[in-house]
Structure formats: C-alpha cells, structure tokens
C-alpha positions as MATLAB code, in Angstrom:
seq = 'XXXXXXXXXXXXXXXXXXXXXXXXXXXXXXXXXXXXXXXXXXXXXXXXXXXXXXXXXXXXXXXXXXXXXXXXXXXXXXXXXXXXXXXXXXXXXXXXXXXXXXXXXXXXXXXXXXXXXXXXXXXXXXX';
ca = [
     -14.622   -5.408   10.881;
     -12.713   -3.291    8.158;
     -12.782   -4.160    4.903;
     -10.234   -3.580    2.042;
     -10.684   -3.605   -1.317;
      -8.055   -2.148   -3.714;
      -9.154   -0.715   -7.573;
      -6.919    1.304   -9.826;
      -4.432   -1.449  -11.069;
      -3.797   -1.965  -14.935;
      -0.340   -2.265  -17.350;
       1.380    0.575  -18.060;
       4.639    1.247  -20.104;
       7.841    1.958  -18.221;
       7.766    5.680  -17.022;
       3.940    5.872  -17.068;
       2.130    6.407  -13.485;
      -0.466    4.928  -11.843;
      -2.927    5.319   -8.914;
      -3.869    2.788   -6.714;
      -7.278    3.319   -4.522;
      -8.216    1.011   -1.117;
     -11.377    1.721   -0.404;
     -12.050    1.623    3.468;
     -15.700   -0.257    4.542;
     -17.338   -2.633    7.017;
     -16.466   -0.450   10.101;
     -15.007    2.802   11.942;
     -11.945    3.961    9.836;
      -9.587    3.274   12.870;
      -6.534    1.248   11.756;
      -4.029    4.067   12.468;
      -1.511    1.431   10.257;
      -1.729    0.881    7.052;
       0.591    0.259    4.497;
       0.849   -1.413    0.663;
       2.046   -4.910   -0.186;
       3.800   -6.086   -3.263;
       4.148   -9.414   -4.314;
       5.871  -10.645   -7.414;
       5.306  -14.115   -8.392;
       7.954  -16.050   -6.608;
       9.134  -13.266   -4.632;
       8.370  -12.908   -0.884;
       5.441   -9.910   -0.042;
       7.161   -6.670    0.521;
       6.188   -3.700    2.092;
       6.161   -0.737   -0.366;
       4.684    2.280    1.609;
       3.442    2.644    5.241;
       1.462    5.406    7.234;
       0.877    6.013   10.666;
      -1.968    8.385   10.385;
      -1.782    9.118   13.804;
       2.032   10.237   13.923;
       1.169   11.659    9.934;
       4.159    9.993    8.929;
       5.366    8.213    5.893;
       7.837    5.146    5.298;
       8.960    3.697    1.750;
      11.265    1.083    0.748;
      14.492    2.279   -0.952;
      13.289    0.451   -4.160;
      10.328    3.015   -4.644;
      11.510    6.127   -2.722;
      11.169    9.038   -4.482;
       9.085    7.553   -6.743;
       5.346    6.513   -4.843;
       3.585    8.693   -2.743;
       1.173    7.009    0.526;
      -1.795    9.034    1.341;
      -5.070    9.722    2.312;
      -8.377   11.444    1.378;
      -9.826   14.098    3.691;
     -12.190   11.764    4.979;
      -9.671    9.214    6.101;
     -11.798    6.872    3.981;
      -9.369    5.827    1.296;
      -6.029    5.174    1.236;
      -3.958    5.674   -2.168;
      -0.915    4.839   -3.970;
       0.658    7.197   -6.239;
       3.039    4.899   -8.237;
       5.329    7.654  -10.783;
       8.380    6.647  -13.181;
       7.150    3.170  -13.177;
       9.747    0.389  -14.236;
       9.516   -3.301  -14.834;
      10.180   -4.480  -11.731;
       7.789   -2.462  -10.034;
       5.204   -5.669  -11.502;
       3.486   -7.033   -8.923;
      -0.204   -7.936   -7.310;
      -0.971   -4.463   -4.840;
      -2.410   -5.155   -1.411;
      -3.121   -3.026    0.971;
      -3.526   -3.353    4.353;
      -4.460   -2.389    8.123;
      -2.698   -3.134   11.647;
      -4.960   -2.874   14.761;
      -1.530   -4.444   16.424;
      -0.569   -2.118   19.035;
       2.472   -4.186   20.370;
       5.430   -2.469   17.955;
       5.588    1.083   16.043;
       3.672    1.104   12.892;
       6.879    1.807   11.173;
       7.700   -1.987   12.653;
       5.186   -3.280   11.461;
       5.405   -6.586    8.216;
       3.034   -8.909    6.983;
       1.903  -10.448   10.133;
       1.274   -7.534   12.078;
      -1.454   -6.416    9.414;
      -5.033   -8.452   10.205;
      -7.029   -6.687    7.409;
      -6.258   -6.495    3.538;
      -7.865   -5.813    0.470;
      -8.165   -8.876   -2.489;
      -5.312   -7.594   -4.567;
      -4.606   -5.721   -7.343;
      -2.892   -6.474  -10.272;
       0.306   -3.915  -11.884;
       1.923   -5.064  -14.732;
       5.200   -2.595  -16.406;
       6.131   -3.326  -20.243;
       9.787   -1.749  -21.013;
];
C-alpha cells in the first residue's frame, strides 16, 4: 500500500512562506489524486489543493488561491505544498493525501474519497 508521510511544517510570522513535503513510499506511485488537508482545531478538514496528475491539473480553495502552489517532483515521488503570504488563519495540522477512488473526478473528490494519508503536519502563523 502507499504510504504518506508529510515533513516541512513549523511557525512562521504572517507573510513568511513555507514548504510542505509528502513523501510517497510502501508501493507504485499510482494514486493519480492527491490533494492537501487542513484542519484547524474545531474546524471541519478542508481541502486546500488538489492534483490530478493524470489530467496535470490543479484545484485550490478560494481561501488560498493565489497564494499555495500543488506540485510534484520529476519523479512523481513527492508531492509539495508551496504555502506564500502566509496569514493567521492559514494555522492548521497539513495532511496530505491519495484517492485510488475511481467513481467521481478527482476534482470531486473530499475526505472520504481519499484512502491513504500522511500523519500530519503541524503550521502555526503569528501576526
């Protein structure tokens, strides 16, 4: 099976960036799905940023449009999250995850749709 496992979290001041890294093990890198997961505490998970590496296209919530980048490395081994212009409410515990669901569009695609993620990790923005 795939495994997930996220690195690259920290705190950061408001307007600082960070990159998130989901390393990609346990198995053949073939989750064409994937997307990252916020969750603030007492907030419901959201979906930040999605890819559907085989369509090579890109979906973002409104709250972080413009402002994190989805991608890939060349070896389709790690997926990353380019988090720029950070602000306070961009706090939250980072998951990311994969969707062997075939059933919908990977644009479709929330929380129960995705069968692997990674353990979490941890952003925290200081204004």
């Amino acid at each position: 099976q795939v495994q997930l496992a996220e690195s690259g979290g920290g705190s950061v001041q408001a307007g600082g960036s960070l990159r998130l890294s989901c390393e990609v093990s346990g198995g053949t890198y073939s989750s064409a799905c994937m997307a990252w997961f916020r969750q603030a505490p007492g907030k419901e998970r959201e979906r930040v940023a999605l890819m559907d590496r085989l369509g090579s296209s890109t979906n973002y919530a409104d709250s972080v449009k413009g402002r994190f980048t989805i991608s890939t490395d060349n070896d389709k081994n790690t997926l990353y999250l380019q988090m720029n212009s950070l602000k306070p409410e961009d706090t939250a515990m980072y998951y990311c995850a994969a969707s062997s669901y075939a059933g919908s569009l990977c644009v479709r695609r929330g929380q129960a749709d995705f069968g692997y993620w990674g353990q979490g990790t941890q952003v925290t923005v200081s204004s």
